[in-house]
Coordinates of C-alpha atoms (C1' of nucleotides) in Angstrom, one line a residue:
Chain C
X1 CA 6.6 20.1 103.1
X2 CA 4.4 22.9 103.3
X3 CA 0.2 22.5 102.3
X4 CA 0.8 24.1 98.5
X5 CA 3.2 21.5 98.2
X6 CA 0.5 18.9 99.2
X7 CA -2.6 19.6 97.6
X8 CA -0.3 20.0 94.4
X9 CA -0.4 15.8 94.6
X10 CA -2.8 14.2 92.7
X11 CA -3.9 12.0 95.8
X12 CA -4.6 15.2 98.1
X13 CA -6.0 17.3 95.3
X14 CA -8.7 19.3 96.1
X15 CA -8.2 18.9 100.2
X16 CA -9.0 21.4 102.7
X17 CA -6.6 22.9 104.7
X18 CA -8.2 21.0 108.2
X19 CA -8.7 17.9 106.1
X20 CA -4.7 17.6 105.4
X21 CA -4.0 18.5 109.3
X22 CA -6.0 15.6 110.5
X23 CA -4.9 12.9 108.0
X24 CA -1.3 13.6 107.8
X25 CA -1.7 13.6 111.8
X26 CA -2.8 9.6 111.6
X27 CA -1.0 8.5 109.0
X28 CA 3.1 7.2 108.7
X29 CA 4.7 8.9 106.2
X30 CA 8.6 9.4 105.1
X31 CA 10.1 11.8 102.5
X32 CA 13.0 9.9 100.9
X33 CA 16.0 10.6 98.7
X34 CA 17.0 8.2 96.0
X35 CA 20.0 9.4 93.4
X36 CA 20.1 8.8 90.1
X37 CA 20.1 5.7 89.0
X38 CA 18.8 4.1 92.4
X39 CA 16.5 1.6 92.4
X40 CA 13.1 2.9 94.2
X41 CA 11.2 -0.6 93.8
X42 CA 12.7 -4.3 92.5
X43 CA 10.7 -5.9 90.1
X44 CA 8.6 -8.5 92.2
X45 CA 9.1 -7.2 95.3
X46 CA 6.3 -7.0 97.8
X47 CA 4.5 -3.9 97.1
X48 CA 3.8 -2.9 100.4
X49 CA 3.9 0.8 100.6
X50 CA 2.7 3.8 98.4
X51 CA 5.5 6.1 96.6
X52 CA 4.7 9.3 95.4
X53 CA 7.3 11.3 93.9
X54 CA 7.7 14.5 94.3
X55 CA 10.8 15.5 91.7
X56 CA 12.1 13.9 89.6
X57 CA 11.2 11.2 87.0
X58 CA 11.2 7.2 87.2
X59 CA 11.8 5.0 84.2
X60 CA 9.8 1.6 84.9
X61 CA 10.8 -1.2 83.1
X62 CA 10.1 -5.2 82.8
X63 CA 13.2 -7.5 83.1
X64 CA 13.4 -10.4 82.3
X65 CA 16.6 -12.6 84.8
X66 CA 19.2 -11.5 82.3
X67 CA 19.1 -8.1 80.9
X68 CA 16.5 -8.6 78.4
X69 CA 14.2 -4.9 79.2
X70 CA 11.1 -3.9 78.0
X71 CA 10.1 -0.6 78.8
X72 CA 6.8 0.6 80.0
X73 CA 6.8 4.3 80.8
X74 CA 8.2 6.7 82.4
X75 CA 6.1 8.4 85.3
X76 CA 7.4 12.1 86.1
X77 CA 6.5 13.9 89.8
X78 CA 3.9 14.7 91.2
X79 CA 2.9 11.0 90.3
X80 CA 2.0 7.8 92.2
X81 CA 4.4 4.4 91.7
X82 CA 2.7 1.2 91.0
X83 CA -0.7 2.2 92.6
X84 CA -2.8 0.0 90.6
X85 CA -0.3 -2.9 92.4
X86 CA -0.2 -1.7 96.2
X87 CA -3.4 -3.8 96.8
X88 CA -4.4 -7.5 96.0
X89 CA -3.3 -11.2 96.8
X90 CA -0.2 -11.4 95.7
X91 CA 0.9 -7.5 95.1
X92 CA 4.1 -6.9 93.7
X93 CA 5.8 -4.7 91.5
X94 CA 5.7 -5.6 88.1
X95 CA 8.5 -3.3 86.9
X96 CA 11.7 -2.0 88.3
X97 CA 11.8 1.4 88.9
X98 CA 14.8 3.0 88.6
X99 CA 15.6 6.9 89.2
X100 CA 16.0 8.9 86.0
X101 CA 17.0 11.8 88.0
X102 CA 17.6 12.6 91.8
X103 CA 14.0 12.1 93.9
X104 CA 12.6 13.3 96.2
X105 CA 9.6 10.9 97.3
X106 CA 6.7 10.7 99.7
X107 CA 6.6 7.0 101.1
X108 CA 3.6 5.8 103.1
X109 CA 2.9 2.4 104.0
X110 CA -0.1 0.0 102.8
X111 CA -1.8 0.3 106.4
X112 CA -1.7 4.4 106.3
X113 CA -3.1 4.5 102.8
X114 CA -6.0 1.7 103.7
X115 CA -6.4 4.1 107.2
X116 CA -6.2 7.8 104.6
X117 CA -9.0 6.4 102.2
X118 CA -12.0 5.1 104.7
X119 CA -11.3 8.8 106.5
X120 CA -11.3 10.8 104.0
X121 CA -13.8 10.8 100.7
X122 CA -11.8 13.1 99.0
X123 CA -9.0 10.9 99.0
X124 CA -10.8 8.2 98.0
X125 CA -12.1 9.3 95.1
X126 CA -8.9 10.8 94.2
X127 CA -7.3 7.3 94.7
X128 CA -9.9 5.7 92.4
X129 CA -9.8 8.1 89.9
X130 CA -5.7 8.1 89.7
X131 CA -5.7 4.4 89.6
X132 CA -8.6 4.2 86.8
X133 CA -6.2 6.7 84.4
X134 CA -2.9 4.5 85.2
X135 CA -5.3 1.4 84.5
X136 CA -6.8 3.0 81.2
X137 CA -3.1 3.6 80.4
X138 CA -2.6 0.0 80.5
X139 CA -5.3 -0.9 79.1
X140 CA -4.5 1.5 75.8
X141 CA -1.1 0.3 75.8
X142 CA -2.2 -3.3 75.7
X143 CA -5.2 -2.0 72.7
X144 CA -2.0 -0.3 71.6
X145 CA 0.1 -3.7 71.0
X146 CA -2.6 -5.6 69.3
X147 CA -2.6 -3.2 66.0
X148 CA -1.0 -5.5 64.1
X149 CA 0.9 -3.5 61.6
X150 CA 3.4 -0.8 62.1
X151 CA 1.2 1.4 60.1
X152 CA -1.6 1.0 62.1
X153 CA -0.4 2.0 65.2
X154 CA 1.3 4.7 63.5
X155 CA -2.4 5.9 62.0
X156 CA -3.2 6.3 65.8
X157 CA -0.2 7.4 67.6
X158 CA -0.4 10.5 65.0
X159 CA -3.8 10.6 65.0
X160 CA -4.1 11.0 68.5
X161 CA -0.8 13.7 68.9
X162 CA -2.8 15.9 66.4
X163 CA -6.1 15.8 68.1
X164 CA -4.7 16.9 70.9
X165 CA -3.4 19.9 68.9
X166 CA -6.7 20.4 67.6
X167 CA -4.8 20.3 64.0
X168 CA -3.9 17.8 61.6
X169 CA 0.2 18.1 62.6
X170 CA 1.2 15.9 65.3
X171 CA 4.7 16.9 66.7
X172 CA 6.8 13.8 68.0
X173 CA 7.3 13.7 71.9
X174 CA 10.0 11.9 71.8
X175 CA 12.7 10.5 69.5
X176 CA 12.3 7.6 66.8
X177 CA 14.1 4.9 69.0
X178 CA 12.4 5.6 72.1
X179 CA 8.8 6.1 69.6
X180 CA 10.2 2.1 67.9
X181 CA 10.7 1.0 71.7
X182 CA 7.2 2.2 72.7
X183 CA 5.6 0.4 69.3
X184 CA 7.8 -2.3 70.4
X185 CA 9.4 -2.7 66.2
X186 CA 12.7 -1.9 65.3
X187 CA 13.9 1.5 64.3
X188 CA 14.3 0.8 60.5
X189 CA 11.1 -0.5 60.4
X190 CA 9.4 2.2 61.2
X191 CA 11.3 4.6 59.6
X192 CA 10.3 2.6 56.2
X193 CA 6.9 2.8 57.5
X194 CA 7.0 6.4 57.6
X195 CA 8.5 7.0 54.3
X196 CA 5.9 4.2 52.7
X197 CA 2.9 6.3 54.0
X198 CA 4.8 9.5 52.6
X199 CA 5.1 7.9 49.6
X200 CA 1.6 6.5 49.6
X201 CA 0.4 10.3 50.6
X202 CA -1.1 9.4 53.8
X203 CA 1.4 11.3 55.6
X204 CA 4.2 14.2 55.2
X205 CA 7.1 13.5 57.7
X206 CA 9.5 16.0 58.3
X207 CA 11.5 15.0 61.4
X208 CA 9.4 15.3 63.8
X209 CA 7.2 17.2 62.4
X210 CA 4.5 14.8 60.7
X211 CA 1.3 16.7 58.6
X212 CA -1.5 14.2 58.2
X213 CA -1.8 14.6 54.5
X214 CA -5.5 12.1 54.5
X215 CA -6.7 12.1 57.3
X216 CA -10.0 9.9 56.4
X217 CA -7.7 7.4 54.8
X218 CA -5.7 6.9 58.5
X219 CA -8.5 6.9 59.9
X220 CA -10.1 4.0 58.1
X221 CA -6.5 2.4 58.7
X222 CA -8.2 2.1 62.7
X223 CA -11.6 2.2 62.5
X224 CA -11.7 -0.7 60.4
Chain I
X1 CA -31.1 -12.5 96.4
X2 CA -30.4 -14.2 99.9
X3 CA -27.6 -13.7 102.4
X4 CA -25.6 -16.8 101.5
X5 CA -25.5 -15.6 97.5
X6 CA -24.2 -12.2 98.7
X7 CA -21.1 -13.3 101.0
X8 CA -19.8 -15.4 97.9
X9 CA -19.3 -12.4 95.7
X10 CA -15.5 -11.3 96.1
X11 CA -16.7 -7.9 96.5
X12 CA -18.9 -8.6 99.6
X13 CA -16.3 -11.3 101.4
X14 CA -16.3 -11.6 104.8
X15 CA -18.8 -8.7 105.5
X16 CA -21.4 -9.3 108.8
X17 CA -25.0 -9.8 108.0
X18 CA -25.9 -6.2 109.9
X19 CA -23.7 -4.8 107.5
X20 CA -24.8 -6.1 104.4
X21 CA -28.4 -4.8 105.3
X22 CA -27.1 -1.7 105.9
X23 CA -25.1 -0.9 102.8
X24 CA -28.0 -2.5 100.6
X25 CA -30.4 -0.3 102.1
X26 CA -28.2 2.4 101.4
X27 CA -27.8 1.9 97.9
X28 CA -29.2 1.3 94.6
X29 CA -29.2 -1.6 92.2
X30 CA -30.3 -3.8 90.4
X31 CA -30.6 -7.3 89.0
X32 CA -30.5 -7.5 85.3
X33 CA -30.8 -10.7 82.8
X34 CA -28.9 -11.2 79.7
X35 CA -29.5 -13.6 77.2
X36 CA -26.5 -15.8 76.0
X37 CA -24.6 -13.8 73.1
X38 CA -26.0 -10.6 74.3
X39 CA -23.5 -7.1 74.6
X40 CA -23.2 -5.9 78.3
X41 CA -21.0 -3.7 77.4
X42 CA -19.9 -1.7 74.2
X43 CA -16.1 -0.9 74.2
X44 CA -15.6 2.6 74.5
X45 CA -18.9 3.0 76.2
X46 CA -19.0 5.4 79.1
X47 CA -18.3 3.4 82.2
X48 CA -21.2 4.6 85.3
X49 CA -22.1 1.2 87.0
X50 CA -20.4 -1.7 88.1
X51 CA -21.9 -4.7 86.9
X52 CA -21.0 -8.2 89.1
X53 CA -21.7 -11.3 87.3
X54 CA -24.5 -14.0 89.7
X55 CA -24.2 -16.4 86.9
X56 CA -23.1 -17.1 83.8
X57 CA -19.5 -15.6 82.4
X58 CA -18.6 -13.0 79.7
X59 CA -15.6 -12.9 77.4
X60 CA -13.9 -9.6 76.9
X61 CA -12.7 -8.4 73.7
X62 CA -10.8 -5.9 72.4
X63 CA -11.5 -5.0 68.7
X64 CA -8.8 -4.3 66.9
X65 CA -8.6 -2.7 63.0
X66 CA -10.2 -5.3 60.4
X67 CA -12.5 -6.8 62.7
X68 CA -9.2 -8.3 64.2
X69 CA -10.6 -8.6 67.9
X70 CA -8.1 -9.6 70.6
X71 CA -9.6 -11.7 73.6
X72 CA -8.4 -10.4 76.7
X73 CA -10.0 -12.4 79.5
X74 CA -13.0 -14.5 80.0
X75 CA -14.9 -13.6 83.4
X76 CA -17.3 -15.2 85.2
X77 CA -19.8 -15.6 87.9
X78 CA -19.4 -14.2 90.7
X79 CA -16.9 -11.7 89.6
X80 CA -17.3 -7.8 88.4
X81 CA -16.8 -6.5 85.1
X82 CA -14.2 -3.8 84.1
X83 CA -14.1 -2.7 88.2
X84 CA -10.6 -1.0 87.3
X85 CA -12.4 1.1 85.1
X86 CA -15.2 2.4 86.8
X87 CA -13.6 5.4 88.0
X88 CA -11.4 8.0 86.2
X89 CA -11.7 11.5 84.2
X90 CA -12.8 9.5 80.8
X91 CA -13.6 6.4 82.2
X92 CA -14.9 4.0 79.4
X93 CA -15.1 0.1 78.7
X94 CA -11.9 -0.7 77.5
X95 CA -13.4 -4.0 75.9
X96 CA -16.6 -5.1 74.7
X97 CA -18.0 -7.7 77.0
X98 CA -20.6 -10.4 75.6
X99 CA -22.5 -12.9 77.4
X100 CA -20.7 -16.3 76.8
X101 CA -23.8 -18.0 78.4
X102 CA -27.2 -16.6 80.0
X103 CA -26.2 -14.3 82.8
X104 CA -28.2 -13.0 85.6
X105 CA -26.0 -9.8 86.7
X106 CA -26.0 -6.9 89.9
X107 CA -25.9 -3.7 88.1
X108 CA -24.6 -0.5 90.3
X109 CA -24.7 2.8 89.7
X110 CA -21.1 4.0 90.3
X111 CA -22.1 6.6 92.7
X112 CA -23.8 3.5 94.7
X113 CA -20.3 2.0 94.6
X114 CA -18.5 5.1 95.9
X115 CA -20.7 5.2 98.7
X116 CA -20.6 1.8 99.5
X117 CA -16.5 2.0 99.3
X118 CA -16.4 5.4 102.0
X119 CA -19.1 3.3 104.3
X120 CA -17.5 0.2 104.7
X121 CA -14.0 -0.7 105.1
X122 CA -14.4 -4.2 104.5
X123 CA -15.9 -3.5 101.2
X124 CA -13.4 -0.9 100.6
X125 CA -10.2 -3.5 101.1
X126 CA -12.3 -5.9 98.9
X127 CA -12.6 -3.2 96.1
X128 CA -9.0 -2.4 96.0
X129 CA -7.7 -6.3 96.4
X130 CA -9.9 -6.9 93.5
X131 CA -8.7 -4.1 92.0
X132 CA -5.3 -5.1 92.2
X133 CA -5.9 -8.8 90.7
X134 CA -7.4 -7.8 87.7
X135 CA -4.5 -4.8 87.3
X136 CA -2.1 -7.8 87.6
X137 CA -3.5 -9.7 84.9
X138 CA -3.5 -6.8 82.5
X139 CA 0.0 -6.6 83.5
X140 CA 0.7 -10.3 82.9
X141 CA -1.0 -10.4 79.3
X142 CA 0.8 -6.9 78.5
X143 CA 4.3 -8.7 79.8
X144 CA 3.1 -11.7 77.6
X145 CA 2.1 -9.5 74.7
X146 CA 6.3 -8.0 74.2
X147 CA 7.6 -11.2 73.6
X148 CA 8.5 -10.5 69.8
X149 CA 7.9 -13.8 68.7
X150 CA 5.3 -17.0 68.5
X151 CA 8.1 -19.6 69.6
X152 CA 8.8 -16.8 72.6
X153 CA 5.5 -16.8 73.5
X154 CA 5.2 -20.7 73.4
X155 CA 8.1 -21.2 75.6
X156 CA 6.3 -18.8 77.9
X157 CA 3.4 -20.3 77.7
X158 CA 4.3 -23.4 77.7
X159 CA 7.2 -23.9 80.3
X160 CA 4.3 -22.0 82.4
X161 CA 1.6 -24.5 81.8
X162 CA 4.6 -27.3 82.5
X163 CA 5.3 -25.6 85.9
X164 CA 1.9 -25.9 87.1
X165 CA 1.4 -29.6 86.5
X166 CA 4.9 -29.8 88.3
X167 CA 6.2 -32.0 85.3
X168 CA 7.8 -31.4 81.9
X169 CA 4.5 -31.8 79.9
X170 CA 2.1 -29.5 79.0
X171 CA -1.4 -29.7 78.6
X172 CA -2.8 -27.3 76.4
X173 CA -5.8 -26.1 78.5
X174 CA -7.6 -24.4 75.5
X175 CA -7.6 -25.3 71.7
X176 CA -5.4 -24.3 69.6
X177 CA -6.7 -21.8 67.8
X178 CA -8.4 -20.1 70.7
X179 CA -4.2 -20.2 71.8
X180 CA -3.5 -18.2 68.8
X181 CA -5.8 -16.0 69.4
X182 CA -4.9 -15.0 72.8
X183 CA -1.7 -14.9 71.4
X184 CA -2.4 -12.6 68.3
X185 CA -1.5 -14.5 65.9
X186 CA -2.6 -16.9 62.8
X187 CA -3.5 -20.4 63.7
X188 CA -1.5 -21.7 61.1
X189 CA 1.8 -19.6 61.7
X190 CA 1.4 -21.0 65.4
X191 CA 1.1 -24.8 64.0
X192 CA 4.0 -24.1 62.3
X193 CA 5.8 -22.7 65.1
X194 CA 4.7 -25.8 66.9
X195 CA 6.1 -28.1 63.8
X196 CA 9.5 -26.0 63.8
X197 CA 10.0 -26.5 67.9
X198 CA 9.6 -30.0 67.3
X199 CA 11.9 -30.5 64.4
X200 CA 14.8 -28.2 66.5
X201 CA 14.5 -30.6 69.7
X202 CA 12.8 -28.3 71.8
X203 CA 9.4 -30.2 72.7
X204 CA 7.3 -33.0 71.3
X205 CA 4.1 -32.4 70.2
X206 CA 0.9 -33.9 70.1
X207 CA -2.6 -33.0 70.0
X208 CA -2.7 -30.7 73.2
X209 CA 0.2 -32.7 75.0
X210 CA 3.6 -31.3 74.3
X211 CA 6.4 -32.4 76.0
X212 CA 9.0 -30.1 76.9
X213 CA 12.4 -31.8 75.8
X214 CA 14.7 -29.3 76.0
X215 CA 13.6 -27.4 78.8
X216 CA 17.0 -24.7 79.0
X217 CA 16.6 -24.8 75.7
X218 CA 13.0 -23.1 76.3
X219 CA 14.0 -20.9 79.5
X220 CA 17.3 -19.7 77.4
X221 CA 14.7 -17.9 74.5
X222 CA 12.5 -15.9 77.6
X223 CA 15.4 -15.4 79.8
X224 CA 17.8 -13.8 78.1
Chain W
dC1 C1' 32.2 27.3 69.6
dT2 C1' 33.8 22.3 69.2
dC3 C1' 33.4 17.8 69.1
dA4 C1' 31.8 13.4 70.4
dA5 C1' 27.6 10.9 71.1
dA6 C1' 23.1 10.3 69.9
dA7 C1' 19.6 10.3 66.5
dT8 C1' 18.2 9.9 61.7
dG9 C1' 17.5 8.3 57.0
dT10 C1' 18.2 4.6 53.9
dC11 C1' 19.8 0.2 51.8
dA12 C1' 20.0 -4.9 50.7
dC13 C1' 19.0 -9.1 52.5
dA14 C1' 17.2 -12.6 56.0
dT15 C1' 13.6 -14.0 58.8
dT16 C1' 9.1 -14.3 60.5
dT17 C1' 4.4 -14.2 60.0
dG18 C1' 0.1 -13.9 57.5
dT19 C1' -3.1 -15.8 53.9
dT20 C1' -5.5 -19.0 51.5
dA21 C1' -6.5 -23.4 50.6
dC22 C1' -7.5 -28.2 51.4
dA23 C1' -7.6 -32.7 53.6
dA24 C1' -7.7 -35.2 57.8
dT25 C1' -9.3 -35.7 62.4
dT26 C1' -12.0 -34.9 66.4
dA27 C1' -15.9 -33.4 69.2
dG28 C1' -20.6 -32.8 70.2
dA29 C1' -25.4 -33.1 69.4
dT30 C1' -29.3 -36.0 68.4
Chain V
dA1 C1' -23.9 -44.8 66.5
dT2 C1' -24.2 -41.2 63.2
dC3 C1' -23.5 -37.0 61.2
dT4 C1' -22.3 -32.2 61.1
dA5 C1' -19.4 -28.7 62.6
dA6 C1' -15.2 -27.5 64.7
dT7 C1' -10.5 -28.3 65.1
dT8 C1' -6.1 -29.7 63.4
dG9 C1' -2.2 -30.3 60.4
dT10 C1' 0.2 -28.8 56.4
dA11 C1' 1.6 -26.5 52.2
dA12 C1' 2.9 -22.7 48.8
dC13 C1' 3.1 -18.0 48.3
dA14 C1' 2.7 -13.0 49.8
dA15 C1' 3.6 -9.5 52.9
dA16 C1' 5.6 -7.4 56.9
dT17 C1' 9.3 -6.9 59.8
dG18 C1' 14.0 -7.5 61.6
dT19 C1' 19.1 -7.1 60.9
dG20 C1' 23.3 -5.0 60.0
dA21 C1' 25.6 -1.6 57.8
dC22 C1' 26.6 3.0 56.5
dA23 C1' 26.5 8.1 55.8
dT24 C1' 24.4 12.1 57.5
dT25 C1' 22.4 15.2 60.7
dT26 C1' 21.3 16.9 65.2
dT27 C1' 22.1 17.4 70.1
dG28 C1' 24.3 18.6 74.1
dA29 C1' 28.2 18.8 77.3
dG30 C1' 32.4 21.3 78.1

DNA sequence: CTCAAAATGTCACATTTGTTACAATTAGAT
DNA sequence: ATCTAATTGTAACAAATGTGACATTTTGAG
């Protein structure tokens, strides 16, 4: 792996040349293959080393013994797996992680991560900061679940897809099912929903293209 | 503050005497009082200081639409508040935390905390074994929070409340409506859950003892 | 392009949960 | 021990969501 490659990873962002000779130096560190559909971490298992992809894409999910999956998110290259759980008591992984694609991965053990992060400030601020974003990501997901009605967590979903436009049109990212697995409802439901705030002119859904027609009004649908 | 006080906080475990005049020498805080029902921290607020509890404990809510708050954790004394959060690109307070009793708090500037994590490595595995705790328990509750429905969550809860006593009762360690809250739900749609249970053979309740009667029963509805 | 699989839009109906209200019980302070 | 506030148990009714089914449209592999 050559130094663009590295200082492309979140973790070794912003790294001098020198600074990546000496750490990669006294570290352990693999690059590993998994295929598609390999498992790269068992849900519960240990979590004893630190796995950053570098292609591909992971699907993490929560099982429950048998079959029953809830999904938590997908995490693409050039992220992390599971930092926020590679620490702690009792630190396992709290999903399975399973290979939406072939990977490529960068796999360093628990000790060499500890050993990267007192020797290098960089590092360690890019550690913290990484796992801070994956905790706020958690953290909005749980804020996410406790909108009680499918409307409500519609009013933000598409509130926050068009401010990131800058424009009052949010595009779907992804398709209905996956957007009803993510709101945890069921499909239909949240189809209705969308026609009821169409109806109720809150809204104008075209596929997956959906205008916010009153904004103020979704608005007060979160604020309070 | 004296020696003794300083070792029990998690964040300072196990460090050498020499080493705690060191780092506090190198960095700044302070001790800070709040009075019982007082806000330490506004959800949303920006997130620059740690702030570990001496005494006293804080519960952490999350307000949801229509003054609907969700609880997510009580903390107290001598744990820190929102540490997974301290860092990040838009680090904020995911909750709002309020002083459950009279608290007498260490407040430090995160850039304190950054330097204490590079100069100490003992402080450094503390940060990041806390860390990790606390990112399991928002795991947990999130895991907890995608069962779809009340009797769901109660066999969860309680088969999990049975295991711990090692016995097929459950003692409700809360009351009940504090229960529905944590579990997002009405107090009344959780009695009747309760009542249901009971009348289909799966526990026996009474007052905060249920008795689990039909314990595959209970394991079938988060198992499968 | 072609065609099968996936995604979408929409129903009627069943189920779950919320809401409001009220009485009974329990807990805690003085 | 007494009294007030909190908790508990329950009910009828309203609202939200799930389910299963079906036709239509879109997507993507070959």
């Amino acid at each position: 792996m050559n130094l663009n490659d590295i200082v492309k990873i979140p973790l070794f962002k912003s790294l001098k040349p020198s600074e990546v000779e000496s750490v990669f130096s006294a570290i352990k560190l693999t690059e590993t293959n998994f295929a598609k559909g390999e498992i790269l971490a068992l849900q519960d298992e240990p979590c004893n080393r630190l796995i950053i992809l570098l292609t591909g894409s992971v699907k993490a999910e929560m099982s429950a013994p048998s079959g029953k999956v809830v999904k938590v998110e997908d995490i693409a290259a050039p992220n992390p797996l599971a930092i926020l759980f590679l620490f702690g008591q009792n630190n396992r992984f709290p999903v399975q992680a399973t290979a939406l694609e072939d990977i490529l991965a960068l796999v360093i053990p628990k000790q060499s991560v500890l050993k990267m992060l007192s020797m290098n400030e960089t590092i360690l601020t890019n550690y913290l900061d990484i796992s801070a974003n994956f905790a706020a990501k958690l953290s909005k997901k749980l804020h996410f679940m406790s909108f009680r009605t499918i409307r409500e967590k519609l009013a933000m979903y598409l509130l926050s897809l068009a401010q990131q436009n800058g424009s009052n049109v949010a595009e779907l990212d992804r398709t209905k099912s996956s957007l009803a697995e993510y709101f945890g409802v069921s499909r239909p439901s949240l189809e209705r929903e969308l026609t009821n705030m169409q109806e109720d002119g809150l809204i104008k859904s075209d596929k997956k293209i959906i205008t916010l027609v009153d904004i103020n009004r979704l608005k007060q649908l979160i604020d309070f």
